[in-house]
Coordinates of C-alpha atoms in Angstrom, one line a residue:
Chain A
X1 CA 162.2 97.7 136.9
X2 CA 165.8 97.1 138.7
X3 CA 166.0 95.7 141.6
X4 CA 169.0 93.8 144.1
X5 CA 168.1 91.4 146.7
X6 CA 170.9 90.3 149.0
X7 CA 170.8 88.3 151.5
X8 CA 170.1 89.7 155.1
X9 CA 172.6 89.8 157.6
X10 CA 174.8 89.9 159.9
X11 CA 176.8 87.1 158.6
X12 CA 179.2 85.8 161.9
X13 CA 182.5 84.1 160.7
X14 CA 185.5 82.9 162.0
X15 CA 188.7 83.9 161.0
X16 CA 189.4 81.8 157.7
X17 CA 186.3 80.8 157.3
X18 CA 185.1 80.5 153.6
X19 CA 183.0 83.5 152.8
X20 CA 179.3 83.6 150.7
X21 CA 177.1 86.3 150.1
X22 CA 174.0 86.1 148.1
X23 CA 173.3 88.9 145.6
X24 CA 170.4 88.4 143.0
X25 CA 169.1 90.8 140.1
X26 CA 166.2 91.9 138.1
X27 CA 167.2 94.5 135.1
X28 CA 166.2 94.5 131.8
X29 CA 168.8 94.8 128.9
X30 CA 172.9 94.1 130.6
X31 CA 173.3 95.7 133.7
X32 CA 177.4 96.2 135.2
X33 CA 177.3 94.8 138.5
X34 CA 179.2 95.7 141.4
X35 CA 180.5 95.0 144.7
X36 CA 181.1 98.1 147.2
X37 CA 182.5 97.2 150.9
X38 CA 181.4 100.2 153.7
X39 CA 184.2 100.0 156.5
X40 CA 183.0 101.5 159.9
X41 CA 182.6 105.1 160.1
X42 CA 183.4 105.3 156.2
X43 CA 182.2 105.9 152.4
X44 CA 182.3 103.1 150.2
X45 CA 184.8 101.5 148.3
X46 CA 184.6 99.8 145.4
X47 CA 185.4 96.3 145.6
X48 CA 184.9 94.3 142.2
X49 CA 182.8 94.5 139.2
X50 CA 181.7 93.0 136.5
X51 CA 180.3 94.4 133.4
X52 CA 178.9 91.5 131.1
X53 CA 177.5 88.2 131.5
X54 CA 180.6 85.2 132.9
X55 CA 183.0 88.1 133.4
X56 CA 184.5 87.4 136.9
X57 CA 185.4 90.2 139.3
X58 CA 187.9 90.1 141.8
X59 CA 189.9 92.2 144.2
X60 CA 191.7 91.1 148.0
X61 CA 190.7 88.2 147.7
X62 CA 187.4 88.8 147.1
X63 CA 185.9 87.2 143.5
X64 CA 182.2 87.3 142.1
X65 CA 180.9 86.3 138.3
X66 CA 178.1 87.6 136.9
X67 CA 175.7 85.0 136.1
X68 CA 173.0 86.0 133.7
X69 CA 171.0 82.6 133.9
X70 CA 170.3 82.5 137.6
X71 CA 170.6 86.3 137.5
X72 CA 173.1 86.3 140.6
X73 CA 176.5 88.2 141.8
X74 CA 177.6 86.7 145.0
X75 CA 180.2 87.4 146.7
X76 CA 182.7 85.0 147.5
X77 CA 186.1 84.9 149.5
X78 CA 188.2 81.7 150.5
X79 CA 189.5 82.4 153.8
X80 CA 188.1 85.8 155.5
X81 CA 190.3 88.0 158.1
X82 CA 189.2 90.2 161.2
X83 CA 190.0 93.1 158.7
X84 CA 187.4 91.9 156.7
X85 CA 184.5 93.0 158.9
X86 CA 182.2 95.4 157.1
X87 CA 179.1 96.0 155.0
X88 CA 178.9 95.0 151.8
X89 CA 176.3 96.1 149.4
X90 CA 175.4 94.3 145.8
X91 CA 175.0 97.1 143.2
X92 CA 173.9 97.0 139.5
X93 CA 173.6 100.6 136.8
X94 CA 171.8 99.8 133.6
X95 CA 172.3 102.7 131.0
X96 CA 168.7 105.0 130.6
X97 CA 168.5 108.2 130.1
X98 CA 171.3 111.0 130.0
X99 CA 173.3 109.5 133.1
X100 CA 173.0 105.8 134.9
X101 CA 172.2 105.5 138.2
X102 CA 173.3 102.8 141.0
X103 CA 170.6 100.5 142.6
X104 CA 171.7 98.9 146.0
X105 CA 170.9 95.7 147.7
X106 CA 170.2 96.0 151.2
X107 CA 173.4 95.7 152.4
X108 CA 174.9 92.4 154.2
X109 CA 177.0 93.2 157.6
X110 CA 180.0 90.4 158.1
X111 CA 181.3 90.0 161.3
X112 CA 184.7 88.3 161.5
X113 CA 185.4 87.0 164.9
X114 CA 189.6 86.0 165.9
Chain B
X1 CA 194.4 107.4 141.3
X2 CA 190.6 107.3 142.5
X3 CA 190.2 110.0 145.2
X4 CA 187.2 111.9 146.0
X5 CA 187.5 114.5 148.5
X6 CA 185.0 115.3 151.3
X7 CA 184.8 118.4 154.1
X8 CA 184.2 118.7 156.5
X9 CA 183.8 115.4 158.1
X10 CA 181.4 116.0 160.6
X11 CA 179.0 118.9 160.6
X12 CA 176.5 119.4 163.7
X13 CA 174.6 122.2 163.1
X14 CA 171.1 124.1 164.7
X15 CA 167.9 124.2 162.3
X16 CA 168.3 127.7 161.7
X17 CA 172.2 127.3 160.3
X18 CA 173.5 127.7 156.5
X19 CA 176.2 125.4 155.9
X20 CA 177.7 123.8 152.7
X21 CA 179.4 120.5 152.2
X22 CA 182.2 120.1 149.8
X23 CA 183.4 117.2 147.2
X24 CA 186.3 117.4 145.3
X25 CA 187.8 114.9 142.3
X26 CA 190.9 115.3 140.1
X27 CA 190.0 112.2 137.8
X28 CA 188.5 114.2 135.2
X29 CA 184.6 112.6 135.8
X30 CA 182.3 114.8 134.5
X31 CA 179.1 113.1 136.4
X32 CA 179.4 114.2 140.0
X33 CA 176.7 112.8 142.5
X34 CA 175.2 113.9 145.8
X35 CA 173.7 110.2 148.4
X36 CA 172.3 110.1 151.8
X37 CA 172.5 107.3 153.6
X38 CA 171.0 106.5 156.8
X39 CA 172.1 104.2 159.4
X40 CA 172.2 100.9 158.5
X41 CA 170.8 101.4 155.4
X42 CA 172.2 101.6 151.7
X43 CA 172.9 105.1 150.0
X44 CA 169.7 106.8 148.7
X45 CA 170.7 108.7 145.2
X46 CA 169.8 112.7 145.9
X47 CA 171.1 114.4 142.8
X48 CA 173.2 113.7 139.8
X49 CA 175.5 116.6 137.3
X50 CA 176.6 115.7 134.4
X51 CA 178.9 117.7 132.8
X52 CA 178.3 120.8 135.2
X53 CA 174.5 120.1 134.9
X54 CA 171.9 119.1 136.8
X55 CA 170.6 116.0 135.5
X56 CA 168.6 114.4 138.1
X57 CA 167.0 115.7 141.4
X58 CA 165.3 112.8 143.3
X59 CA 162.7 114.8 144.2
X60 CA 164.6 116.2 147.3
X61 CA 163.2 119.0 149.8
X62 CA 164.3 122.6 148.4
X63 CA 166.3 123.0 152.0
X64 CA 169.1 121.0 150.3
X65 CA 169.9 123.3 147.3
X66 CA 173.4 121.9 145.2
X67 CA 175.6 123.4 142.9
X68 CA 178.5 122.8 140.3
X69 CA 180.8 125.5 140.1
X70 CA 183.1 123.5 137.7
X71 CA 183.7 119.8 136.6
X72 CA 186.0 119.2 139.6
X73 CA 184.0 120.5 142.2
X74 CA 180.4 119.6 144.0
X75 CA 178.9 121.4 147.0
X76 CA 175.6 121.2 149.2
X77 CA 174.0 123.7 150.5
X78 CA 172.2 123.2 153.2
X79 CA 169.4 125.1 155.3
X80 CA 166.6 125.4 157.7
X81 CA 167.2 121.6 158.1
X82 CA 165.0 119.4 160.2
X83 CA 166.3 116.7 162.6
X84 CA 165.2 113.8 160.4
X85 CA 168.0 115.0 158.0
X86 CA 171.1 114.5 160.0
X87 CA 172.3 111.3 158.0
X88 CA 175.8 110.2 156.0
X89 CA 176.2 112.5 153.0
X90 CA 178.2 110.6 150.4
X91 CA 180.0 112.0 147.1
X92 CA 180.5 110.3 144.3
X93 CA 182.0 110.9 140.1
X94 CA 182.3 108.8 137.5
X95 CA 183.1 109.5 133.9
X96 CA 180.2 109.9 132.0
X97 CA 179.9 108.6 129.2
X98 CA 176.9 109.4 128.2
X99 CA 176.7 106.7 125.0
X100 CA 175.3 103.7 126.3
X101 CA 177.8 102.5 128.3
X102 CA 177.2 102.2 132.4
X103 CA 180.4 104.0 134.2
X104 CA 181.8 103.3 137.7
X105 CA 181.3 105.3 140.3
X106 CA 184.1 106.1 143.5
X107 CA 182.7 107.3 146.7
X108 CA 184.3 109.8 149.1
X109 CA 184.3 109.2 152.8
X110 CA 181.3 111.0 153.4
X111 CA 180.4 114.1 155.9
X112 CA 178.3 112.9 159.0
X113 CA 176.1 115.7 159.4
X114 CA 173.7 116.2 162.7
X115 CA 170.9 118.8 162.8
X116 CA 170.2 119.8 166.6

């Protein structure tokens, strides 16, 4: 079946601090993969996706490549801000059926500290 | 533009209430979606229209009954809910296209509902 493992949280940062989260698959056929970021008290938004294998997401900062031969997503961003300090959950939809439905990771909390 | 629209946003409301929660979309999407996501926990898929349809029911309690009065518009209807229930109610569209291609989907902000 599908599945996303991310890595657990909270993740504690300083302000510009390099930024890594861990997101691995398991999906048959070629799953789109996504990044969505939950800001306190909010829905999600869509931060990046990627919808075949070496494409490379990016948004804010933010960047991620699909990686079909270690089956990982992760999440990457050079120098993180305060502003930055959310959830962030690791999706993938593979196509079945009359509509495709979004599996989630876990859901990784990051903390940016001043 | 990538709205989806949510009212209200908060609900509290006693187990013996009717209410309904509202999404709204302008994109033209015709798969609308119903989450619930608990705290600190990711969104848990309820029910899924496609093109005014139901398509998928996640095998949710008959208290939570949706409908689809056109392609722009989603509502919950909610009653005799228990405690457990109170919980993040998310929205979400995407296009639908139906062929074999996997479509993005856009959250709204939610409606934090609390049963009493």
């Amino acid at each position: 079946g599908n599945s996303v493992t991310q890595m657990e949280g909270p993740v504690t940062l300083s302000e510009e601090a390099f930024l890594t989260i861990n997101c691995t698959y398991t999906a048959t056929g070629y799953p789109s993969l996504f990044w969505y970021v939950q800001y306190p008290g909010e829905g999600l938004q869509l931060l990046l996706k990627a919808t075949k294998a070496d494409d490379k997401g990016s948004n804010k900062g933010f960047e991620a490549t699909y990686r079909k031969e270690t089956t990982s997503f992760h999440l990457e961003k050079g120098s993180v801000q305060v502003s930055d300090s959310a959830v962030y959950f690791c999706a993938l939809a593979n196509y079945g059926g009359a509509t495709n439905k979004l599996i989630f990771g876990t859901g990784t909390l990051l903390a940016v500290q001043p | 533009d990538t709205e989806v629209t949510q009212t209200p946003k908060h609900l509290v409301m006693g187990m013996t209430n009717k209410k309904s929660l509202k999404c709204e979309q302008h994109m033209g999407h015709r798969a609308m979606y119903w989450y619930k996501q608990k705290a600190k926990k990711p969104p848990e898929l309820m029910f899924v229209y496609s093109y005014e349809k139901l398509s998928i029911n996640e095998s949710v309690p008959s208290r939570f009954s949706p409908e689809c009065p056109n392609s722009s518009l989603l509502n919950l209807h909610l009653h005799a809910l228990q405690p457990e229930d109170s919980a993040l109610y998310l929205c979400a569209s995407s296009q639908d296209h139906s062929g074999g291609k996997t479509d993005t989907q856009y959250f709204g902000p939610g409606t934090r509902l609390t049963v009493l």
